[in-house]
Amino acid sequence: MTRRVAVIGGGSSGLASIKTCLDEGLQPVCFESSDDIGGLWKFKENPEADRASIYQSVIINTSKEVMCFSDFPIPAHYPNYMHNSLIVDYFRMFADRFQLTRHIRFNTKVLQVKQRSDFSRSGQWDVETENKDGEKEKHIFDAVMICIGHHCHPNLPLHDFPGIDSFTGKFFHSRDYKTADEWRHKKAVVIGIGNSGGDIAVELSRVYLSTRRGAWILNRVSDNGLPRDMLNTRMAIFMRHVLPFGLSCGAAERKVSRRFDHSLYNLKPAHRMFSQHPTVNDELPNRILSGTVQVKPNIRRFQGSSVEFDDGSVVEDVDLVVFATGYRFSFPFLASHVVSVSENKASLYKYVFPPELDRPTLAIIGLVQPLGAIMPISEMQARWATRVFKGELLLPTASSPEIRRMYVSSQRHTIQVDYISYMDEIAELVGVRPSLPRLLLTDPRLGLNLMFGPCTPYQYRLRGPGKWAGARQAIFTQWERVARPMQTRPCHDPKPERSLKWLLVVAAAAVGLAGYVNRNGLPALLQDPTALLDKIKVYLPAQ
């Protein structure tokens, strides 16, 4: 009997889960509370309750070759860093190619997910839903995949900001920010220096960017103009793990500071480079240099229209405060004993499976904050989860929650993972991690590409369950797809002009050599140029 799987959410993680269920012969039913796919990346003018929401200008921080689903490359002509509208277009292509939308029930909210009375034997779940007309329905599923992400519930810590109630301007969370149009030529304070805080700060006109810790700032455009994450290789990760932590951090910090001195720009944090999620922002240093953004410490208090910072400085007549202070995640339709969440920490084995369940038939997909792309990670988690559902793979009997101690303690880093290391970790469980030693012997060109080239998702379709015949070719053509969108005009390198410089050098050397060999008869040679030329010809290259 085909197992039925409830997929909650139709964003990137939900689409990957539907497709993976179909690949494994499972029957997915996806419940999406909105009227369209896209999740976080679907821009809407008005934020909706309990749903992710982005600002109009959002461009993704991971490049197309690193962020794509592993057996469906993004079209070559798409830009390397895509606007949110293009990301949704790609999701539509993906859904159309694999006929995913027929398995989605739109405008349907999940009210409750609970274990059935015979769960210890059957592993089944009762799922209650409600459609847009308020009609409720109950379902029975053999497994559940929760794909709602972690950008739904804004973290707005107003209690940490004395006097905010007296503030005469407007304040809101970055989730409610849409465009800069309304705030042109207004004075604004942005709290938080994550990716959203940095983006909003550079869009507004006169901004004070408040940060407690500072941040290391990376730019999308890396060495030789290439996408930054395309230079993140397995060899680089290997060296980072082999070398002492401080040495690895020091090398990375020196490199980013060659672009601009973080101390000079008042951004240098106390933590090391690999201890916290860096901020990706190409424009921020330029805005600071041109004076439209000023970096400030934490806010001490609000009073009327003024904002006082911890260094004692005061900014008067502030019109807007944007709290780019992150998000809280929760699962309101689940009983707390199924997945407990406290201080933005969830008890999950490898960030996917609740460790205390009698049967591993519930998986959380996409609940990570990677140093890299989320889409391939969600896909890999779904490939693992569906094979566990089928009984093809077993979890350890004592599957303890994942604990990562590499990152600084903050709400932002409770679900932090490194892209390559985590992908390899889950791929090993699925049986699809590429074997570099074997490839270096049997297919050295491919092996070297995997070791020293970018870690694109196609690598996880070379072998094992879900093997894709086009994976090898996709790897060898990935740089062509990187270059394609930038080749928008003929650009012929100037041909080098023919120069007589080297011929003159050779001739002079030949003259010197001839003169040295015939130094005793040099006066006679100079008197008879024909004889001199005959002597030189012996040392010149044959025509």
Steps between C-alpha positions, in 0.01 A plus 500: 500500500635842401583712801329841517718792609374842611727782385431825685610804298547562128824696505840374387513232770145388431558469126817298558310274742213438255744409225705274726184319616410433138852378427468250785155377405320678783173692464543864607221743584628853553302757700589859409325779690538758220380493140841435340834325530822679596479537877751755623591608146149591389485879542172651618432866569320423825648252750271216600475362852721200578664515157845607389521839330780671307572850369463574131870530415622174656774326302618163624845472658585161348579457133281303262737205454528444875133557586326291232331165550750226427343357184354819355758772418381859485491627139839619377377849407371572854725732704730340752335683790127499439227746592217346699268506197742287300530253787123451493518459121757224551275331754219504242725336243598237756137437598392478136784270401416246771123570514503597867209745524242227446597379848450841668182618670519880500328733748503219755631556850614219729334535840628193681740209454486233767596137545227242457408281795689204350804710404756273667387226260385686188705820512197683357384858552166679514513827306224759522476773235283800419441649156436866409126451547550388859421136425698259716613154399680215672754274332711199590864490382778245533761775532529878524761743359488850651638757254390836641849649538613730777412851377133510597499647852697825540710548810420848628673543839348835594563433869873540432453860383395736780279787391383341175140576605585870499649493150310747280614355168403168346657166580449147368678170436694453177231249398265796448746700291418494128664790313699812578262729309307620803818574693706693246687786671376388841730431794500133600659265752543134404560259787694188405775430251385173349428472130160671526631780718788566263277498192245738651770736626652546154155556342401785727645851470624605847557200723656424837578127510495376858688179583602345830765264365602631160547255215737371236374624164531286189410603148336292231768586245819317590842446340508573127136604517374148567208417730633469853352160580637348179844530658398305811656160433544172681874564517436836669273332757758226552774754566274689738443184703867399494642837598454646849174693530674831571731461200211428263303796634802728478560420134134562413487821704810639331351426160169679563681790665707551185178613338437743783638529854218389732653691793522821298134461404398433862367154408760259636337257744657335802418153368708323237399461138369143524325550835196679362304525179668777292297770332495506121475854367676654203387858563542554874869608498428744218205648689708542814779657296256745340336586832145384433541223761659554841578201721394540862508280812195358677213732591483614863158666492234677295357835597244665276658524156857456629709185531788473748771240440725320748792731417297800618437641154146615419323521164209744490190506280498132406209413271529122481644207694526161330555199723704253293515275803432160349227246550364242739391163373223285638258224403163612637315202350724249682484393863803627694606148597543410130741784419600719791619851415664719762696820435507421129646157562325183388580148614568332164739229382717660230243782487241267344355225725347543848711251701232388745239361258427127504484500121708736278211616283526876552776712347572873519637613163695824453534602864863602461689825446782393270825668409387437145182412311186366670332338196746211448512437876122472519508265203767283662308489828188395308690225317615368836161533669304321228734203508466486878121506461525201265720305741793505254710686755498475878569764761730424794307362796631788712476784250597798712422856391763677295735727694730747327748693712691678224284812492454781749201475730210695351147444376629521144738205532291229662441336160827593331670246270785508250375418151762250378557323831129458570416391144774237514378385840143435384613372159710237675186374676306490173783329313557778246814669626757503218805279562797724423771229530313274258429782256863617503597150385216423257403846374782737598359797311175475694677424827723807473197711412322384814804558718614839374183629333174637641282264703191520283199275576550284189776318689234322703337347192809315375429177686257321731122545532373772268803485272459740206662425164556870432692574821852458358429722202333761722819521706722541194278775356432698818757770424342552158169575674680741733644691204194492274288781657795739497576453130250760385714683243784411264822558685803415290836511671732728301738298289862551600680719253793346313811640655859507379624524858601139537650485149719799587604338829594177322686692230693702758587182690615337174715801417654489846564129476652529154718782618616297799581191290691709246640757736848471349369579150240756606660797312496302177137395550394857560672604179317224304128503600415215261736269680352618832147410387615157385644440847178614674276278289658193656351597840154613382201261491447322170225657284 
